[in-house]
Short mmCIF file of C-alpha atoms in Angstrom, two decimals:
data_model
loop_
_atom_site.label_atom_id
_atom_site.label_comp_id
_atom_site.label_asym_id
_atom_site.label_seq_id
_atom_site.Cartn_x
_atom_site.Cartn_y
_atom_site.Cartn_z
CA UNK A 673 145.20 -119.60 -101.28
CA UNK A 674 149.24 -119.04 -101.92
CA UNK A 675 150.87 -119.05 -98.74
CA UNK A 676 154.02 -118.39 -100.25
CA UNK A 677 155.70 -115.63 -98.98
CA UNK A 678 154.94 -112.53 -100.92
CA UNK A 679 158.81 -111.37 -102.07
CA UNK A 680 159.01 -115.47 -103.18
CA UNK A 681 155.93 -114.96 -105.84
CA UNK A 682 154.72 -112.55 -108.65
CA UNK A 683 152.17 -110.91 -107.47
CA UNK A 684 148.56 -110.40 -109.07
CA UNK A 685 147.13 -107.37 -109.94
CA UNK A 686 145.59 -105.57 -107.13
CA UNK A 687 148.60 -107.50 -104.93
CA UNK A 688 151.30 -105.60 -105.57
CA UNK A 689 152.97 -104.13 -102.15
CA UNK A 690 152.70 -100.40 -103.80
CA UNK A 691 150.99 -99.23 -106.25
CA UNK A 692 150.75 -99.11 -109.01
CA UNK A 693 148.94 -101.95 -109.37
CA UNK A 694 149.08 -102.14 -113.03
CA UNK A 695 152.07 -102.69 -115.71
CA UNK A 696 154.21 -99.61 -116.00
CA UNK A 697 155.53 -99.19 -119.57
CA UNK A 698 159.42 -100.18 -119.69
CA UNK A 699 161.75 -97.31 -120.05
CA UNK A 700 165.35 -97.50 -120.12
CA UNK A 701 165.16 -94.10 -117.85
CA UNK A 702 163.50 -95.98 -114.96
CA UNK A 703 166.13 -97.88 -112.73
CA UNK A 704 165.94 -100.37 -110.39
CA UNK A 705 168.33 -100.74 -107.61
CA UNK A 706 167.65 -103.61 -104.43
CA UNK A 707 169.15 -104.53 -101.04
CA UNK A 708 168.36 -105.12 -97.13
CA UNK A 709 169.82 -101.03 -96.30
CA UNK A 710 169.58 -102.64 -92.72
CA UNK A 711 171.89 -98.96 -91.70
CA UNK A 712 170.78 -95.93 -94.08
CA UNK A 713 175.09 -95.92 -93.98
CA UNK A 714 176.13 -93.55 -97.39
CA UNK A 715 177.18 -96.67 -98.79
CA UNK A 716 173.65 -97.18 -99.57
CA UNK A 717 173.09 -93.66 -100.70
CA UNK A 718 176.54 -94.34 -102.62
CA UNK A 719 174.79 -97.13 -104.58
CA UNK A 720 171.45 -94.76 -105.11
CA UNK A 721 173.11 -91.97 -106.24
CA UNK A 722 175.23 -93.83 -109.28
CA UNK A 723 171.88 -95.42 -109.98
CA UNK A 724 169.74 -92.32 -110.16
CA UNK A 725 172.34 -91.02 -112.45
CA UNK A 726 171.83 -93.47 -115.28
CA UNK A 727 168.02 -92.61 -115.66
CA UNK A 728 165.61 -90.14 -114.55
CA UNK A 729 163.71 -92.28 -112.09
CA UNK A 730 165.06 -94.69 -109.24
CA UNK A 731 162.72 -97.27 -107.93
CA UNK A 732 164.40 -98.76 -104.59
CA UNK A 733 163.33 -102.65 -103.75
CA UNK A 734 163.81 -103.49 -100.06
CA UNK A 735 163.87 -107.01 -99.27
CA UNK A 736 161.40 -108.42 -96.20
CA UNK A 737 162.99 -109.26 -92.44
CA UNK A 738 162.39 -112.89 -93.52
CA UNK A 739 164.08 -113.17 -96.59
CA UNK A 740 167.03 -111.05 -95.04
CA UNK A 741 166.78 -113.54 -92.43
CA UNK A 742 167.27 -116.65 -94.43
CA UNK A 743 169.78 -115.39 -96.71
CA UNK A 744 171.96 -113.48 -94.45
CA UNK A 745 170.98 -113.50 -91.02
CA UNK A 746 168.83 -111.08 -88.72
CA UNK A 747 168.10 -107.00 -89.51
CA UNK A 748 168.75 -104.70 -86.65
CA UNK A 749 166.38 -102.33 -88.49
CA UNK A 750 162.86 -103.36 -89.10
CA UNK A 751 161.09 -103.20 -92.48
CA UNK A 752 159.16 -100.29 -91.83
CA UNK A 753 162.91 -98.64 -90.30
CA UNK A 754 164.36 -99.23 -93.74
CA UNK A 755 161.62 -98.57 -95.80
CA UNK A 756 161.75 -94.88 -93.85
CA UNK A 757 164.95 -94.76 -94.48
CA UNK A 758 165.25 -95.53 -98.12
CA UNK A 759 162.51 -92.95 -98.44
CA UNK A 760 164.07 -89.91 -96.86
CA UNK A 761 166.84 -90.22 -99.68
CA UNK A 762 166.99 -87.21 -102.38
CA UNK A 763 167.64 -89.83 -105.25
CA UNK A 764 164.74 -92.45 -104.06
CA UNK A 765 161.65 -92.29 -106.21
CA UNK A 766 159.91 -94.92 -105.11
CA UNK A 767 160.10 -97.68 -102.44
CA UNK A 768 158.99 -101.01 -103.03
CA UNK A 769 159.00 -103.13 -100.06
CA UNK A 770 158.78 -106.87 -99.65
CA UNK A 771 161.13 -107.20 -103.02
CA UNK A 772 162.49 -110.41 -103.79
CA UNK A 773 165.58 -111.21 -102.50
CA UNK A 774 166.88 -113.07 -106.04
CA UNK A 775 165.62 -110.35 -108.14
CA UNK A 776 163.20 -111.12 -110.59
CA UNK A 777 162.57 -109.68 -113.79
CA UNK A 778 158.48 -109.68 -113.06
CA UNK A 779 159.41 -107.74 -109.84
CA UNK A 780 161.54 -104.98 -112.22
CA UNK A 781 159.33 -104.77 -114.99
CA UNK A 782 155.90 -104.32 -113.39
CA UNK A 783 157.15 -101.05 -111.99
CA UNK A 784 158.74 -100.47 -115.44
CA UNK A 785 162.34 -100.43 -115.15
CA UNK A 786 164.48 -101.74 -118.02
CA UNK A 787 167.54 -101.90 -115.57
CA UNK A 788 169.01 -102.85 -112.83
CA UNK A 789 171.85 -101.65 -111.14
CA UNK A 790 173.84 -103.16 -108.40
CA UNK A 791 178.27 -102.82 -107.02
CA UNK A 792 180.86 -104.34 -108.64
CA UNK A 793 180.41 -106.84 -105.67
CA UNK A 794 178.70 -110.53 -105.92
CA UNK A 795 175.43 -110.70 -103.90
CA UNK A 796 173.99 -114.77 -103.32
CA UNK A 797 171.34 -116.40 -101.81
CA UNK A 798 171.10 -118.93 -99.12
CA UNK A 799 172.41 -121.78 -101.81
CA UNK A 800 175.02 -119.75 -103.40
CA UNK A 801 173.98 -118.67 -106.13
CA UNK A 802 174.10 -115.20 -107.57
CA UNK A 803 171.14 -112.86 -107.16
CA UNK A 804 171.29 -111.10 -110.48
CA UNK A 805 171.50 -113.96 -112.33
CA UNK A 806 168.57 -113.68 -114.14
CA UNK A 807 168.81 -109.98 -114.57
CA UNK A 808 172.21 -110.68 -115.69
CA UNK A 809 171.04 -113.46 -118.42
CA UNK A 810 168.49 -110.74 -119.65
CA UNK A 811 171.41 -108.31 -120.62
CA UNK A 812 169.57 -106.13 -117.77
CA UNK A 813 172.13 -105.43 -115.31
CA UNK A 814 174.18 -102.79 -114.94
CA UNK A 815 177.49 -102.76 -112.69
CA UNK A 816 178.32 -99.44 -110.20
CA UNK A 817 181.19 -99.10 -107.35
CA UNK A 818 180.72 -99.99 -104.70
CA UNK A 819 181.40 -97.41 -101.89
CA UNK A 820 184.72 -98.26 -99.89
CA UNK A 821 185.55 -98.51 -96.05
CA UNK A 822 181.50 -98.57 -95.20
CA UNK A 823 178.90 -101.75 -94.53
CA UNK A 824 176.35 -103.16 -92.48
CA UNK A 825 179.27 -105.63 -91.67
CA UNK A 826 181.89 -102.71 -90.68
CA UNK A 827 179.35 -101.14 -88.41
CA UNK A 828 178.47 -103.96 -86.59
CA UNK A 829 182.12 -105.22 -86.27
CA UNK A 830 183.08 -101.82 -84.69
CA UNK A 831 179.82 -102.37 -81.79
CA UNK A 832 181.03 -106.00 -81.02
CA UNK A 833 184.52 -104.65 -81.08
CA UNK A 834 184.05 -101.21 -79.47
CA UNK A 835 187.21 -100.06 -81.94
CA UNK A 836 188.00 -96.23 -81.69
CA UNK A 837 190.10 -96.55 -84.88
CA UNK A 838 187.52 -95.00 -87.43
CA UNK A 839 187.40 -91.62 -85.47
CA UNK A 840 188.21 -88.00 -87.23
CA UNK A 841 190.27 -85.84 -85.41
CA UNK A 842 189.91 -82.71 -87.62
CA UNK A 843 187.91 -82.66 -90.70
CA UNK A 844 190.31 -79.32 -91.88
CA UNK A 845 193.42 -81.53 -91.27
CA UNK A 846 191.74 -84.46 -92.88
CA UNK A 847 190.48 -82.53 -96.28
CA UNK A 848 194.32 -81.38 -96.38
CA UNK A 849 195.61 -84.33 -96.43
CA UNK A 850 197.25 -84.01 -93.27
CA UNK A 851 195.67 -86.45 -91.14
CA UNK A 852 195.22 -89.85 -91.33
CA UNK A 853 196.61 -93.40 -91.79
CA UNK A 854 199.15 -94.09 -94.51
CA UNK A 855 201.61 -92.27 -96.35
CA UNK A 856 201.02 -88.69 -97.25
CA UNK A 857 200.62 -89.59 -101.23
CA UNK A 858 197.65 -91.82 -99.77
CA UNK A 859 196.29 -89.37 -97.37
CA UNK A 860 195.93 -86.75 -99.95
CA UNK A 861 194.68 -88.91 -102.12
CA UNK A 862 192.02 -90.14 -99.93
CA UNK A 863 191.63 -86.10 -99.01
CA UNK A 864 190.64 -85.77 -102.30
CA UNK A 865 188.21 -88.97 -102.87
CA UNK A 866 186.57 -87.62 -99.82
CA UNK A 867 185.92 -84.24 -101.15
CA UNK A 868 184.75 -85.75 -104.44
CA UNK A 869 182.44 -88.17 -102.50
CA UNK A 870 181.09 -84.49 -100.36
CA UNK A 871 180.55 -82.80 -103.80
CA UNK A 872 178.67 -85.92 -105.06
CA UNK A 873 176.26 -86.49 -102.21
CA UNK A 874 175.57 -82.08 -102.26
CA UNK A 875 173.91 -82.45 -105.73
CA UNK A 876 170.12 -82.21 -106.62
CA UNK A 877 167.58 -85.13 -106.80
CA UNK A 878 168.71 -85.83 -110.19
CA UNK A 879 172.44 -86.34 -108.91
CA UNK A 880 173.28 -84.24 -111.73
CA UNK A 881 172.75 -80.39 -110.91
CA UNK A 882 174.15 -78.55 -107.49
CA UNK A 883 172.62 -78.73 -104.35
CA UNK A 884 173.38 -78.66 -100.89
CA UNK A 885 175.77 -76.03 -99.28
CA UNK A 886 178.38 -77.25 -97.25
CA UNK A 887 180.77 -75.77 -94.61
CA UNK A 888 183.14 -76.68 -91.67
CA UNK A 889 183.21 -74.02 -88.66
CA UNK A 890 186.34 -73.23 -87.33
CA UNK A 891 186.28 -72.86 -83.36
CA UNK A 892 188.20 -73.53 -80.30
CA UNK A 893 187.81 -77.05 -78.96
CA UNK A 894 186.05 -75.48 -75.74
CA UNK A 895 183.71 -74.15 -77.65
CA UNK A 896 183.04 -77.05 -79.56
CA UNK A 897 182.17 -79.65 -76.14
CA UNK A 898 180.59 -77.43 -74.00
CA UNK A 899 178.59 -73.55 -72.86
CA UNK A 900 180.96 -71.90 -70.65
CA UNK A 901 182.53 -70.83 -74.37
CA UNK A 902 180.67 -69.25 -77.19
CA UNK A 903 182.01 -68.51 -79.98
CA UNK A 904 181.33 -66.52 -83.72
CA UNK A 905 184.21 -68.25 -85.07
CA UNK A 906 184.31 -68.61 -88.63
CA UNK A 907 182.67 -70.75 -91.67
CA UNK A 908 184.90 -72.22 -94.18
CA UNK A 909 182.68 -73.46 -97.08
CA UNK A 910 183.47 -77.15 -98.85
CA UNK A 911 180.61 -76.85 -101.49
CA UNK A 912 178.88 -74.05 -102.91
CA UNK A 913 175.82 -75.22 -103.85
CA UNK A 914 172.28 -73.74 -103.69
CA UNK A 915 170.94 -71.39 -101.27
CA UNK A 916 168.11 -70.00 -100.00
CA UNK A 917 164.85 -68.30 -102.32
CA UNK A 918 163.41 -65.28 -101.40
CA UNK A 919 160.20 -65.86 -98.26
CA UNK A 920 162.34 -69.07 -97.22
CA UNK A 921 162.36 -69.14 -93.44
CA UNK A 922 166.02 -69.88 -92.02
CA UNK A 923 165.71 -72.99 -90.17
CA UNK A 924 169.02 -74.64 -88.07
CA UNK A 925 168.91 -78.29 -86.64
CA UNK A 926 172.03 -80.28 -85.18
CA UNK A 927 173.04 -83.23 -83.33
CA UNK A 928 175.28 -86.31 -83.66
CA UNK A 929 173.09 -87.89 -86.30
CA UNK A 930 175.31 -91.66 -85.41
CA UNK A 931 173.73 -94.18 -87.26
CA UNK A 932 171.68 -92.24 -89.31
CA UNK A 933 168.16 -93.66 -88.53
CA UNK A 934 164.42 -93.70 -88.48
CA UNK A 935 164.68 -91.41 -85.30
CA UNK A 936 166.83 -89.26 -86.92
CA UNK A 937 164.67 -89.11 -90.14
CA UNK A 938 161.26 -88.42 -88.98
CA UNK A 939 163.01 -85.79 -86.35
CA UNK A 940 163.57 -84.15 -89.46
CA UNK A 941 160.65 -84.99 -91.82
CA UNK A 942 158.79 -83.58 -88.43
CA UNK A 943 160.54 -80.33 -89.24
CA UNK A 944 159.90 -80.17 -92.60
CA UNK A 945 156.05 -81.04 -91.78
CA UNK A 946 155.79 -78.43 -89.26
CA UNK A 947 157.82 -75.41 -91.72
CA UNK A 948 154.41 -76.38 -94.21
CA UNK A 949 152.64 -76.01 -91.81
CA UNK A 950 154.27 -72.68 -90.74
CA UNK A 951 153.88 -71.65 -94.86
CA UNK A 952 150.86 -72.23 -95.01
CA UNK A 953 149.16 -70.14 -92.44
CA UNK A 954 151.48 -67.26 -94.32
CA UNK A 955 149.85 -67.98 -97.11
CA UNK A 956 153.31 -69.93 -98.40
CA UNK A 957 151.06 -72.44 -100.77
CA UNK A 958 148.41 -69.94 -102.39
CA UNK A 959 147.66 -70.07 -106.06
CA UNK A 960 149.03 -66.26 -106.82
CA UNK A 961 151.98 -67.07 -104.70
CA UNK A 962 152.68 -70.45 -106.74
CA UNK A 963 152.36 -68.50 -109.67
CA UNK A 964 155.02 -65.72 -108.87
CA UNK A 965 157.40 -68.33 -107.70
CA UNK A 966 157.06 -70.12 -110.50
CA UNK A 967 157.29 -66.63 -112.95
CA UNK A 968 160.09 -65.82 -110.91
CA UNK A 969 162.15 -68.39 -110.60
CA UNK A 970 161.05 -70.69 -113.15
CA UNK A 971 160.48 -73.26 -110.24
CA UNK A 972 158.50 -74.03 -106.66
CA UNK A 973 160.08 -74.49 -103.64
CA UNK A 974 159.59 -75.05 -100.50
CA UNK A 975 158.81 -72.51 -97.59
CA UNK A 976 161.69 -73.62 -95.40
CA UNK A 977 165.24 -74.01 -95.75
CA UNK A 978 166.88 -76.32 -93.37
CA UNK A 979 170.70 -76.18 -92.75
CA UNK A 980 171.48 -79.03 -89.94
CA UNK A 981 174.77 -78.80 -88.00
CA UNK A 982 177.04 -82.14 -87.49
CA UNK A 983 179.49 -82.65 -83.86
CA UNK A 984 182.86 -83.80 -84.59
CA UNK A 985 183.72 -87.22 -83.22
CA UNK A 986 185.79 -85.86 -79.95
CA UNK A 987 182.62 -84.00 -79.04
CA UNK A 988 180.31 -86.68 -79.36
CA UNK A 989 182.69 -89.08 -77.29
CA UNK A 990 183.03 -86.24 -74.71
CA UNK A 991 179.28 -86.73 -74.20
CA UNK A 992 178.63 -90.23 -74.48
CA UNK A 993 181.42 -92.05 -73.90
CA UNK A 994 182.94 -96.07 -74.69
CA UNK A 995 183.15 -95.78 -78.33
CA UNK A 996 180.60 -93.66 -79.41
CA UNK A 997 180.32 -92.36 -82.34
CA UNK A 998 180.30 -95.33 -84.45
CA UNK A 999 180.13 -93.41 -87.68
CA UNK A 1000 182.79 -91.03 -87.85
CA UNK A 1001 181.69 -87.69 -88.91
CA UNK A 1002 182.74 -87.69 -91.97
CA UNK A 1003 180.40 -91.13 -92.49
CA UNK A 1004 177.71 -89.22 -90.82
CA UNK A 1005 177.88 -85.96 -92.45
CA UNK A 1006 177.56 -88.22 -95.84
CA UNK A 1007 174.52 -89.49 -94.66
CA UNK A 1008 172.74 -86.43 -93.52
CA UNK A 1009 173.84 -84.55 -96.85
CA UNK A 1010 171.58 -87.41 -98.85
CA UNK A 1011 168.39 -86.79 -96.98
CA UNK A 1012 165.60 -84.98 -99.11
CA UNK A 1013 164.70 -82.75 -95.77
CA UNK A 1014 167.93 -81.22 -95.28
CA UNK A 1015 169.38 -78.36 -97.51
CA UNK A 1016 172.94 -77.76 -96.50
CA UNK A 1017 174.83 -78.71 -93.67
CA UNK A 1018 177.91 -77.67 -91.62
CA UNK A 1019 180.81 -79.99 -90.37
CA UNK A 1020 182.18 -79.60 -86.84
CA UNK A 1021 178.91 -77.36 -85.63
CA UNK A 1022 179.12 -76.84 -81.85
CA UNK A 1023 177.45 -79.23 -79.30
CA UNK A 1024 175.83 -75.59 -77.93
CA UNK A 1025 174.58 -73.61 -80.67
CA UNK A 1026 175.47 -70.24 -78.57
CA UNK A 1027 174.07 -66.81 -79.98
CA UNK A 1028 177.54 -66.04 -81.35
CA UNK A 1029 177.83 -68.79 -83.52
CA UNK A 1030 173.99 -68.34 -84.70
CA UNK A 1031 174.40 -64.45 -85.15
CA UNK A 1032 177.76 -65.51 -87.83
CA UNK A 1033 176.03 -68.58 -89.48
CA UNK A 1034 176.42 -67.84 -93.39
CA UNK A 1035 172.94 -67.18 -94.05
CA UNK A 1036 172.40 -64.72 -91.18
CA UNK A 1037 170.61 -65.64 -87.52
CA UNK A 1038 167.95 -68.60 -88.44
CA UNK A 1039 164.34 -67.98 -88.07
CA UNK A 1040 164.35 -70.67 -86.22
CA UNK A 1041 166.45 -73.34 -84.26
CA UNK A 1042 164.66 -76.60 -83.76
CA UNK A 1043 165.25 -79.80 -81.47
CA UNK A 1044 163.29 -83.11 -80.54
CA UNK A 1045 163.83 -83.95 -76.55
CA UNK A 1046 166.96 -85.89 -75.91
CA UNK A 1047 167.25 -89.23 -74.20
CA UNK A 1048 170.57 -90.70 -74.69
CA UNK A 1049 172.85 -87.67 -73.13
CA UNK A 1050 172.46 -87.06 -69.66
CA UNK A 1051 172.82 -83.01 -69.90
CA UNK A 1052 173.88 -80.86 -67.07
CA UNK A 1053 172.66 -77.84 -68.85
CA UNK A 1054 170.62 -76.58 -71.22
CA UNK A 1055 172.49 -76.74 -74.84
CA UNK A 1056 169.56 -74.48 -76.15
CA UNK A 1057 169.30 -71.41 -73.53
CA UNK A 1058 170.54 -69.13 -76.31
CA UNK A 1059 168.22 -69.95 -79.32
CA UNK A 1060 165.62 -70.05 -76.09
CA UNK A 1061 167.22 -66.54 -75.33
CA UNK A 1062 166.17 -65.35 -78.35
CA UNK A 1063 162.98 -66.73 -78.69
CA UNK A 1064 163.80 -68.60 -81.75
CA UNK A 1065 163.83 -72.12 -80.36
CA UNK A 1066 161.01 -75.01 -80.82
CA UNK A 1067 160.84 -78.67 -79.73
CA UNK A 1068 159.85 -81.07 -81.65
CA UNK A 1069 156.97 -83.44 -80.41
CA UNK A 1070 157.40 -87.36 -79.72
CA UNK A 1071 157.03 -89.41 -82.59
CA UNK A 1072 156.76 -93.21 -83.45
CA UNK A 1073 160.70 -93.66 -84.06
CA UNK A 1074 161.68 -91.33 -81.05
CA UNK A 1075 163.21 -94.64 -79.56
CA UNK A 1076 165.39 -95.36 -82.63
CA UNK A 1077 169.04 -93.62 -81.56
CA UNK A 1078 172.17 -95.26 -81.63
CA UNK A 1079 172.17 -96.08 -78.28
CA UNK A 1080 169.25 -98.41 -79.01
CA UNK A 1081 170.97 -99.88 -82.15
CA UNK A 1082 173.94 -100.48 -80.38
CA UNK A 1083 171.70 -102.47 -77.70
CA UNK A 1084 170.23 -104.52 -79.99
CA UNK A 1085 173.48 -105.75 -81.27
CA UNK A 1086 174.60 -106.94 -78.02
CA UNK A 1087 170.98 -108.29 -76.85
CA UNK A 1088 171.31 -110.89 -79.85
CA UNK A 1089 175.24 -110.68 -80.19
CA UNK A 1090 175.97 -114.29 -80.69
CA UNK A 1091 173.23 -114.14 -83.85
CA UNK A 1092 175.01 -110.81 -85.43
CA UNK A 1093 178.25 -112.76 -84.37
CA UNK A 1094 177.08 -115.72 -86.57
CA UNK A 1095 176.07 -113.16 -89.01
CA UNK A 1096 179.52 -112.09 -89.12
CA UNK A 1097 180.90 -115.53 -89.72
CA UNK A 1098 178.53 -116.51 -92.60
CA UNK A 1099 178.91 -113.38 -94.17
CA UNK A 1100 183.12 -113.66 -94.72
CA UNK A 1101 182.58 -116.99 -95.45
CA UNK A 1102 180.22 -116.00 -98.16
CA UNK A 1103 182.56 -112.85 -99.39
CA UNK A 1104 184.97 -116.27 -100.05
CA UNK A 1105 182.92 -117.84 -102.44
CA UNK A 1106 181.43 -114.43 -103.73
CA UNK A 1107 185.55 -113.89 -104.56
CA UNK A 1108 185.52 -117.09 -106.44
CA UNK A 1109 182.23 -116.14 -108.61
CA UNK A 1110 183.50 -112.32 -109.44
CA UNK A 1111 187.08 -113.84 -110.59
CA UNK A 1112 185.36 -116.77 -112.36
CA UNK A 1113 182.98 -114.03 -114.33
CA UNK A 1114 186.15 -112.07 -115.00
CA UNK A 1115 188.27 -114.68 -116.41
CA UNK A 1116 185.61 -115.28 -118.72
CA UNK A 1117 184.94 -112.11 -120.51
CA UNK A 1118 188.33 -111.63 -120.61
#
């Protein structure tokens, strides 16, 4: 029997992690891309995106805690964390868990993809050596950019660090240029990237076509923290993308989404679940009604359309303190906008959803305002007594990831901080010799 471990070996038919078990055909529209996505951080989602452009299918490798392990050092996530993760992602296709951690071209072409694509940045193993190197011998690699200011590394520097620095004042301000570090020629220029990197990530699961609406509200600060003020105010919109089909039910979900997880994930794939659920007892799913949807509109869809509101960073601190939130909201708003279960969101939403600001959401008063019970904010009131009001609120039950928030990221950081802080350490000191490789490869196809 092989004891090797199975992301070290090619497997045998029948052994593959996920099916299928047998050779796909090669096409040059099936891309591979690979990685540890210990966060789901947009970086990630960054790296799927450019990929899914290039073909028409995106099969996502995730390498095993062990070989993350002894390459890099420890996850915080766990492999079936990830694996959720890199599921919930519009461009995914496919997961493939337990990939190799040097990819190999058995690994790529069994699931029948003729490339792969990774960032402009070097990637080694434990020796040193570059983990597309046999891809990259094949003439079966394909370079990307990699997505600036964002990593597992930056995340975890800013819980060690408790830094404050990445925080978003006003998104408005921000978008204008007006607010930020640098001069203003660099602040509107990184207005702009930003918006560009907004209008990317609202775009169908081809990456291609429109898709996600996006808007910022516009309200008082006191209306934004806490329920003493509620407000209409007003909806600017960022991205005009694809709105609701006739029968859709409204549905309206918020929170701080930091550290866009598992929890945060099947909260909403919960949602999604229990909208089908809704559908189908109105008879959503019905042959004669898949029939006139599709004569209709040329197209299916689903019976639910879920717009999910995101706190700014002030309001999140308000509630939680030290130097939460470690994603700013621009970093989290990215990462909500990529998930397959959401279909528009709004920047800067309220921490109370008051029946003001429900009654002036763009697409009228939801059908229906869901939430999953919260554990990390001590409350002194109920956020929800309005949707409640209005008997349009329901609670989502307790799932298997309900313990995944970033309060219980951040704590497993510090539990094992001198291991992350070793992490850390070996992971600058490889950037130094990953340097040396990218320059070397450069000077010589100059």
């Amino acid at each position: 029997m092989d004891t090797t471990p199975l992301d070290e070996q090619v497997p045998l038919p029948g052994q593959w992690p996920v099916d299928p078990q047998e050779d796909v055909p090669i096409s040059e529209d099936r891309i591979w891309v690979d990685g540890c996505f210990d966060f789901s951080h947009h970086g990630h989602a960054g790296a799927m995106l450019q990929a899914r452009r290039l073909g028409k299918a995106l099969v996502v490798g995730i390498h095993s805690d062990q070989a993350i392990l002894e390459n890099k050092g420890p996850t915080v996530m766990s492999l079936d964390e990830r694996v959720a993760a890199v599921d919930a992602c519009r461009w995914a296709t496919q997961s493939v868990p337990h990939a190799p951690y040097v990819t190999y071209l058995p690994w790529v072409s069994h699931y029948g993809c003729k490339y792969v694509v990774h960032g402009d940045d070097i990637t080694s193993d434990s020796d040193g050596n570059d983990c597309y190197r046999f891809v990259k011998a094949a003439g079966r690699f394909k370079v990307v950019k990699r997505t600036p200011g964002i990593s597992t590394t930056d995340l975890v520097g800013r819980m060690l660090l408790c830094t404050k620095n990445h925080f978003v004042k006003s998104v408005r301000k921000t978008l204008a240029g007006e607010e930020g570090s640098g001069s203003p020629e660099e602040r509107k220029k990184f207005a702009e990237d930003l918006l560009q990197r907004i209008q990317d990530y609202a775009t169908d699961e081809s990456g291609l076509q429109s898709g996600p609406q996006v808007w910022t509200w516009i309200g008082s600060g006191e209306a934004k923290i806490d329920n003493e003020v509620g407000e209409a105010g007003s909806f600017e919109s960022l991205v005009d993308g694809k709105g609701p089909k006739p029968g859709q039910r409204i549905v309206y979900v918020d929170g701080g989404f930091d550290l866009f997880s598992s929890g945060h994930i099947e909260f909403l794939r919960k949602v999604t679940e229990l909208e089908e659920a809704e559908g189908r007892q109105r008879g959503w799913y019905e042959p004669e009604q898949r029939e006139k949807r599709l004569r209709e509109f040329n197209e299916d869809y689903a019976p639910a359309y879920i717009v999910a509101g995101i706190h700014d960073d002030g309001v999140i601190n308000h509630w939680k303190g030290l130097n939460y939130p470690i994603m700013n909201i621009f970093e989290r708003g990215l990462c909500v906008l990529q998930c397959r279960y959401i279909n528009a969101v709004i920047f800067s939403a309220p921490f109370t959803p008051s029946q003001p600001y429900l009654e002036a959401m763009p697409l009228g008063t939801p059908d229906v305002v869901y939430h999953g019970p919260t554990t990390f904010i001590p409350l002194t009131y109920d956020p929800y007594s309005d949707p409640k009001k209005m008997g349009i609120f329901q609670e989502v039950d307790h799932h298997a990831f309900q313990h995944v928030n970033a309060g219980e990221i951040v704590g497993r950081i510090l539990k094992s901080r001198e291991a992350y802080e070793a992490r850390q350490r070996a992971k600058l000191e490889k950037a130094i010799a990953e340097d040396l490789v990218k320059s070397k490869e450069q000077e010589s196809s100059a």
